[in-house]
Protein backbone atom coordinates (compact mmCIF):
# COMPACT_ATOMS: atom_id res chain seq x y z
CA MET A 1 -0.37 10.21 -24.41
CA PRO A 2 -2.79 9.86 -21.84
CA PRO A 3 -6.78 9.95 -22.27
CA ILE A 4 -7.78 13.46 -23.08
CA SER A 5 -9.64 13.42 -20.18
CA LEU A 6 -7.41 12.42 -18.00
CA PHE A 7 -4.70 14.81 -19.82
CA PHE A 8 -6.78 17.95 -18.62
CA TYR A 9 -7.22 16.70 -15.17
CA VAL A 10 -3.67 16.43 -15.03
CA THR A 11 -2.51 19.93 -16.48
CA THR A 12 -5.50 21.49 -14.86
CA CYS A 13 -3.61 19.78 -11.47
CA ALA A 14 -0.30 20.51 -12.13
CA ILE A 15 0.69 16.84 -12.22
CA LEU A 16 3.35 15.35 -14.39
CA LEU A 17 1.78 12.06 -15.68
CA PHE A 18 4.60 9.42 -17.14
CA SER A 19 3.37 7.79 -19.85
CA ARG A 20 6.26 6.31 -22.09
CA GLN A 21 7.38 3.92 -25.10
CA THR A 22 10.13 2.60 -25.15
CA SER A 23 11.16 -0.64 -27.53
CA SER A 24 12.94 -2.63 -24.89
CA THR A 25 11.64 -5.93 -23.57
CA SER A 26 13.56 -5.62 -20.38
CA ILE A 27 15.32 -3.50 -17.93
CA THR A 28 18.08 -3.95 -15.63
CA THR A 29 18.25 -2.91 -11.81
CA THR A 30 21.24 -3.97 -9.39
CA THR A 31 19.63 -7.45 -9.33
CA GLN A 32 16.46 -7.66 -10.96
CA ARG A 33 14.95 -7.62 -14.81
CA PHE A 34 11.80 -7.29 -15.23
CA LYS A 35 9.68 -8.47 -18.33
CA GLU A 36 7.81 -5.47 -20.31
CA ALA A 37 3.91 -6.02 -19.26
CA PRO A 38 1.29 -5.88 -22.13
CA LYS A 39 -0.87 -3.09 -22.42
CA PHE A 40 -4.59 -2.74 -21.80
CA TYR A 41 -6.82 -0.19 -22.62
CA ASN A 42 -10.57 1.17 -21.38
CA SER A 43 -13.68 -0.51 -21.76
CA HIS A 44 -16.11 1.54 -24.04
CA THR A 45 -18.37 1.90 -20.56
CA CYS A 46 -15.57 3.89 -19.24
CA GLY A 47 -15.81 7.56 -18.45
CA SER A 48 -13.53 10.15 -17.23
CA ASN A 49 -13.15 9.46 -13.82
CA ALA A 50 -9.34 8.98 -12.37
CA VAL A 51 -8.41 6.47 -9.29
CA HIS A 52 -5.92 7.09 -7.72
CA VAL A 53 -3.61 4.68 -6.01
CA ALA A 54 -0.63 4.98 -4.12
CA MET A 55 1.71 2.52 -3.00
CA THR A 56 5.39 2.88 -1.43
CA LEU A 57 8.45 1.78 -3.84
CA ASP A 58 11.71 0.86 -3.07
CA VAL A 59 14.49 -1.53 -4.11
CA ALA A 60 13.43 -4.32 -1.90
CA TYR A 61 10.04 -4.92 -2.54
CA LEU A 62 10.20 -3.85 -6.22
CA ARG A 63 9.43 -7.07 -7.49
CA GLY A 64 6.27 -7.32 -5.04
CA SER A 65 5.40 -3.60 -6.13
CA MET A 66 5.34 -5.01 -9.84
CA ALA A 67 3.19 -8.15 -9.41
CA ALA A 68 0.58 -5.47 -7.72
CA ILE A 69 0.43 -3.00 -10.52
CA LEU A 70 0.41 -5.71 -13.06
CA SER A 71 -2.78 -7.19 -10.93
CA VAL A 72 -4.46 -3.90 -10.69
CA LEU A 73 -3.71 -3.65 -14.45
CA GLN A 74 -5.30 -6.35 -15.49
CA HIS A 75 -8.35 -6.73 -13.71
CA SER A 76 -9.56 -3.08 -14.38
CA SER A 77 -12.22 -2.49 -17.01
CA CYS A 78 -10.79 1.51 -16.70
CA PRO A 79 -7.17 0.72 -16.92
CA GLU A 80 -5.68 3.64 -18.58
CA ASN A 81 -8.12 5.95 -15.89
CA ILE A 82 -6.25 4.47 -12.83
CA ILE A 83 -3.08 7.02 -11.53
CA PHE A 84 -0.18 5.58 -9.24
CA HIS A 85 1.53 7.71 -7.04
CA PHE A 86 5.00 6.03 -5.95
CA LEU A 87 6.56 6.90 -2.66
CA THR A 88 10.24 6.47 -2.50
CA ALA A 89 13.07 6.85 0.00
CA ALA A 90 14.27 10.82 -0.37
CA SER A 91 17.81 9.28 1.12
CA LYS A 92 18.00 7.42 -1.96
CA PRO A 93 18.05 9.28 -5.18
CA SER A 94 19.96 6.29 -7.17
CA SER A 95 17.28 3.87 -6.26
CA ALA A 96 14.70 6.49 -6.88
CA VAL A 97 16.51 6.74 -10.65
CA ILE A 98 16.07 2.53 -10.86
CA LEU A 99 12.95 2.73 -9.76
CA ASN A 100 11.55 5.42 -12.38
CA ARG A 101 13.44 3.56 -15.05
CA THR A 102 11.67 0.17 -14.27
CA LEU A 103 8.31 1.42 -14.12
CA THR A 104 8.95 3.07 -17.94
CA THR A 105 10.12 0.23 -19.21
CA SER A 106 8.51 -2.66 -18.26
CA PHE A 107 4.70 -0.43 -17.99
CA PRO A 108 5.41 2.11 -21.07
CA TYR A 109 1.88 3.26 -20.99
CA LEU A 110 1.57 3.52 -16.94
CA ASN A 111 0.22 7.08 -15.46
CA PHE A 112 2.52 7.65 -12.70
CA GLN A 113 4.47 10.22 -10.78
CA ILE A 114 6.71 9.35 -7.77
CA TYR A 115 7.30 11.37 -4.97
CA PRO A 116 10.22 11.77 -2.02
CA PHE A 117 9.74 10.63 1.15
CA HIS A 118 12.80 12.21 3.63
CA ASP A 119 13.17 8.93 5.76
CA ASP A 120 14.14 12.33 8.29
CA THR A 121 10.59 13.05 8.91
CA VAL A 122 10.10 10.17 11.13
CA SER A 123 13.11 7.90 11.60
CA GLY A 124 13.08 9.95 14.73
CA LEU A 125 10.06 8.41 15.79
CA ILE A 126 10.33 4.74 15.17
CA SER A 127 10.36 2.42 17.81
CA THR A 128 12.17 -0.60 17.41
CA SER A 129 8.97 -3.95 16.44
CA ILE A 130 8.93 -7.37 16.38
CA ARG A 131 10.23 -7.15 12.86
CA SER A 132 13.02 -5.28 11.28
CA ALA A 133 11.23 -4.74 8.04
CA LEU A 134 8.41 -3.00 9.98
CA ASP A 135 11.09 -0.52 11.26
CA CYS A 136 11.96 1.11 7.80
CA PRO A 137 11.44 5.08 7.59
CA LEU A 138 8.96 3.78 4.36
CA ASN A 139 6.62 1.96 5.97
CA TYR A 140 5.32 4.82 7.80
CA ALA A 141 4.89 7.16 4.72
CA ARG A 142 0.94 6.58 4.50
CA SER A 143 0.67 8.40 7.55
CA TYR A 144 1.50 11.48 5.19
CA LEU A 145 0.24 10.69 2.13
CA ALA A 146 -2.32 13.64 2.77
CA ASN A 147 0.85 15.80 3.03
CA ILE A 148 2.55 14.46 -0.02
CA LEU A 149 -0.11 14.49 -2.95
CA PRO A 150 -1.38 17.70 -3.78
CA HIS A 151 -4.34 19.06 -3.04
CA CYS A 152 -6.71 18.15 -5.84
CA ILE A 153 -6.58 14.70 -5.27
CA THR A 154 -9.29 14.37 -2.46
CA LYS A 155 -9.84 10.56 -2.49
CA VAL A 156 -6.70 7.21 -2.89
CA VAL A 157 -6.34 3.72 -2.32
CA TYR A 158 -3.42 2.97 -0.29
CA LEU A 159 -2.32 -0.55 -1.39
CA ASP A 160 1.21 -2.44 0.29
CA SER A 161 3.69 -4.17 -2.46
CA ASP A 162 2.82 -7.97 -1.11
CA LEU A 163 -0.50 -8.38 -2.73
CA VAL A 164 -2.41 -8.87 -6.23
CA LEU A 165 -6.01 -8.04 -7.03
CA VAL A 166 -8.43 -9.96 -9.18
CA ASP A 167 -10.90 -7.70 -9.11
CA ASP A 168 -11.38 -4.03 -10.18
CA ILE A 169 -10.19 -1.86 -8.34
CA ALA A 170 -12.65 0.68 -9.06
CA LYS A 171 -15.49 -1.10 -6.75
CA LEU A 172 -12.41 -0.75 -4.34
CA ALA A 173 -12.39 3.03 -5.04
CA ALA A 174 -16.27 3.73 -4.79
CA THR A 175 -16.44 2.67 -1.28
CA PRO A 176 -18.67 5.36 -0.19
CA LEU A 177 -16.97 6.85 3.17
CA GLY A 178 -20.37 8.07 4.83
CA PRO A 179 -21.06 11.17 6.59
CA ASP A 180 -17.89 11.34 8.92
CA ALA A 181 -15.28 8.99 8.39
CA VAL A 182 -11.73 9.65 7.36
CA LEU A 183 -10.75 6.06 5.80
CA ALA A 184 -12.49 3.13 4.93
CA ALA A 185 -11.36 -0.77 5.51
CA PRO A 186 -12.33 -4.20 6.21
CA GLU A 187 -12.93 -4.96 10.20
CA TYR A 188 -11.84 -7.95 12.08
CA CYS A 189 -13.73 -7.48 15.41
CA SER A 190 -12.41 -10.98 16.19
CA ALA A 191 -9.15 -10.61 16.46
CA ASN A 192 -6.90 -10.05 19.99
CA PHE A 193 -7.23 -6.25 19.96
CA SER A 194 -5.27 -5.80 23.44
CA ALA A 195 -2.43 -7.37 21.80
CA TYR A 196 -1.66 -4.50 19.82
CA PHE A 197 -1.18 -2.62 23.00
CA THR A 198 1.47 -2.86 26.44
CA PRO A 199 0.29 -4.00 29.47
CA SER A 200 1.26 -0.33 30.75
CA PHE A 201 -1.03 1.47 28.34
CA TRP A 202 -3.99 -0.57 29.52
CA SER A 203 -3.41 -0.02 32.99
CA ASN A 204 -3.25 3.92 32.04
CA PRO A 205 -6.97 5.36 32.16
CA SER A 206 -5.44 8.93 30.52
CA LEU A 207 -4.04 6.22 27.48
CA SER A 208 -6.39 3.66 27.33
CA LEU A 209 -9.66 5.90 27.51
CA VAL A 210 -9.26 6.75 24.29
CA PHE A 211 -10.81 3.79 22.99
CA ALA A 212 -13.94 4.63 25.36
CA ASN A 213 -17.51 4.21 23.80
CA ARG A 214 -15.28 2.58 20.60
CA ARG A 215 -16.02 -0.39 19.11
CA LEU A 216 -12.40 -2.13 19.43
CA CYS A 217 -11.96 -3.67 15.61
CA TYR A 218 -8.10 -4.45 14.53
CA PHE A 219 -8.02 -3.70 10.97
CA ASN A 220 -4.90 -3.64 8.19
CA THR A 221 -3.56 -1.05 6.75
CA GLY A 222 -2.03 -2.76 3.87
CA VAL A 223 -5.53 -2.03 2.08
CA MET A 224 -6.92 1.23 2.74
CA VAL A 225 -9.79 3.90 0.86
CA ILE A 226 -8.50 7.57 2.22
CA ASP A 227 -10.56 10.97 2.07
CA LEU A 228 -7.25 12.96 2.14
CA GLN A 229 -9.76 15.88 2.15
CA ARG A 230 -11.00 15.04 5.12
CA TRP A 231 -7.73 13.60 6.89
CA ARG A 232 -6.09 17.43 6.42
CA SER A 233 -9.31 18.76 8.09
CA GLY A 234 -8.32 16.74 11.14
CA ASP A 235 -4.76 17.03 10.61
CA TYR A 236 -4.37 13.53 11.41
CA THR A 237 -0.94 13.32 10.39
CA THR A 238 0.09 15.55 13.57
CA VAL A 239 -2.33 13.52 15.69
CA ILE A 240 -0.19 10.66 14.57
CA GLN A 241 2.63 11.41 15.31
CA GLU A 242 2.19 12.92 18.62
CA TRP A 243 1.16 8.98 19.65
CA MET A 244 4.51 8.71 17.97
CA GLU A 245 6.24 10.87 20.26
CA LEU A 246 4.83 9.02 23.44
CA GLN A 247 5.92 5.66 22.21
CA LYS A 248 9.25 6.83 22.45
CA ARG A 249 8.61 8.16 25.62
CA MET A 250 7.03 5.25 27.35
CA ARG A 251 6.58 2.42 25.13
CA ILE A 252 2.57 1.66 24.43
CA TYR A 253 2.30 -0.77 21.47
CA GLU A 254 3.75 -2.46 19.24
CA LEU A 255 4.19 -3.80 15.66
CA GLY A 256 5.78 -0.41 13.62
CA SER A 257 3.51 1.61 11.57
CA LEU A 258 -0.48 -0.30 12.53
CA PRO A 259 -1.18 0.70 15.97
CA PRO A 260 -0.44 4.97 15.54
CA PHE A 261 -3.98 4.39 13.33
CA LEU A 262 -5.95 1.96 15.77
CA LEU A 263 -5.50 4.74 18.46
CA VAL A 264 -6.89 7.18 15.86
CA PHE A 265 -9.24 5.40 13.72
CA ALA A 266 -10.07 2.27 15.10
CA GLY A 267 -13.81 1.65 15.27
CA ARG A 268 -14.69 5.22 13.50
CA ILE A 269 -13.50 3.87 9.70
CA ALA A 270 -16.48 2.79 7.18
CA PRO A 271 -16.35 -0.88 6.38
CA VAL A 272 -14.84 -2.83 3.53
CA ASP A 273 -15.98 -6.62 2.55
CA HIS A 274 -13.34 -8.40 3.95
CA ARG A 275 -13.10 -9.95 0.28
CA TRP A 276 -10.79 -6.63 -0.03
CA ASN A 277 -7.85 -8.20 2.10
CA GLN A 278 -7.78 -11.44 2.02
CA HIS A 279 -4.47 -10.75 4.51
CA GLY A 280 -1.99 -12.65 6.82
CA LEU A 281 -1.21 -15.04 3.34
CA GLY A 282 2.71 -14.56 4.28
CA GLY A 283 2.41 -16.46 7.82
CA ASP A 284 3.02 -14.46 11.40
CA ASN A 285 5.58 -11.76 12.08
CA PHE A 286 7.84 -14.79 13.21
CA HIS A 287 8.12 -17.65 10.73
CA GLY A 288 6.40 -16.95 8.25
CA LEU A 289 4.16 -20.20 7.99
CA CYS A 290 1.87 -21.10 5.54
CA ARG A 291 -1.92 -19.62 5.66
CA ASP A 292 -5.04 -20.52 4.28
CA LEU A 293 -7.61 -18.08 2.45
CA HIS A 294 -10.42 -16.47 5.36
CA PRO A 295 -13.50 -18.06 4.47
CA GLY A 296 -15.72 -16.64 1.40
CA PRO A 297 -15.23 -14.60 -1.66
CA VAL A 298 -11.81 -12.95 -3.03
CA SER A 299 -10.87 -9.74 -4.19
CA LEU A 300 -7.69 -9.18 -2.99
CA LEU A 301 -4.82 -11.47 -1.86
CA HIS A 302 -2.61 -9.94 0.72
CA TRP A 303 1.11 -11.87 1.66
CA SER A 304 1.20 -9.92 5.06
CA GLY A 305 3.14 -11.14 7.52
CA LYS A 306 7.25 -12.49 7.16
CA GLY A 307 6.85 -14.44 4.33
CA LYS A 308 6.93 -13.17 0.92
CA PRO A 309 5.41 -15.46 -2.03
CA TRP A 310 8.47 -14.14 -4.37
CA ALA A 311 10.68 -15.07 -1.65
CA ARG A 312 9.65 -18.33 -1.40
CA LEU A 313 9.31 -19.37 -4.54
CA ASP A 314 12.89 -18.77 -5.13
CA ALA A 315 13.88 -20.98 -2.17
CA ASP A 316 11.99 -23.76 -3.64
CA ARG A 317 9.48 -23.62 0.00
CA PRO A 318 6.49 -22.22 -1.61
CA CYS A 319 3.21 -21.97 0.41
CA PRO A 320 0.12 -23.18 -1.66
CA LEU A 321 -1.69 -20.10 -1.84
CA ASP A 322 1.77 -18.45 -3.53
CA ALA A 323 0.63 -19.92 -7.24
CA LEU A 324 -1.81 -17.50 -7.49
CA TRP A 325 1.21 -14.99 -7.07
CA ALA A 326 3.40 -16.35 -9.30
CA PRO A 327 1.12 -15.46 -12.55
CA TYR A 328 1.82 -11.76 -12.22
CA ASP A 329 5.26 -12.27 -11.56
CA LEU A 330 7.25 -9.71 -13.90
CA LEU A 331 10.96 -11.03 -13.17
CA GLU A 332 12.69 -12.23 -15.99
CA ASN A 333 13.62 -15.79 -15.94
CA PRO A 334 17.83 -14.98 -15.13
CA PHE A 335 18.74 -17.58 -17.01
CA ALA A 336 16.58 -16.87 -20.48
CA LEU A 337 18.36 -15.97 -23.44
CA VAL A 338 19.23 -12.20 -23.93
CA ALA A 339 18.98 -11.09 -27.77
């Protein structure tokens, strides 16, 4: 059962949290079998403040998601205060059943809720990008979090599935957003910002002037702290959709769901230390070549890009940094004896 304070919160917020026990130590999906994770307990200093974490969840990236969840819990001082919100494809109800059963078996005490994301909401707005994985409708679900999550949830940490934390997520969740920022993320102002948009965008003043008087800094949407109240007040889901509709009429950007976020929020976000998104560890979007960490401390490792650590480990062609992901892998050895 969740802690009393969280249970009260959940009751008043009308959210059903799943905290289940099971005697099974593994779960069978269509292709994968996962071990049961250990239970992690709150320290004596924990209060009643919940930390809300949102992620997308599908069978294709399930192995990465399981590792990410484990890393969040393992490094949290107050793991029982963390509430996960998972968005799954509504068009695949059978997958949602598998995902729910996998979570409740591998994480019997996990506080979570699964929300169906209706693919048709965005499928007609998606333009092909440089990598097919970026064109999956679920990749756009982060733009709809404020609409999907209950309105009593005012702040959420959004995480991709191809990352692990090595620090307490409560520190990231506590990022101050200042008086008017809608979201916070690490910024990378030395990145080639213009490369995310087409020449036709930059040559059209009615479009490119959207960036007038703004500092053009790239940020990765795989790690964000979002003020959902401010997002709803500004109706930013509609603003992002409008850019996607324009993209369908005249191609103005590349790379999937990222550019609409840049169009709306670049130069207007609250900064986060780079340690919270050591991104690009998956290599580029074409070859997935090995990359090193950025200079500085590390709180979160992110295998954004084509190469995923589980795929490279399975192929016996890992990059050196993939060894840092492996300890969080809950996939059961397929050759292990089953009692």
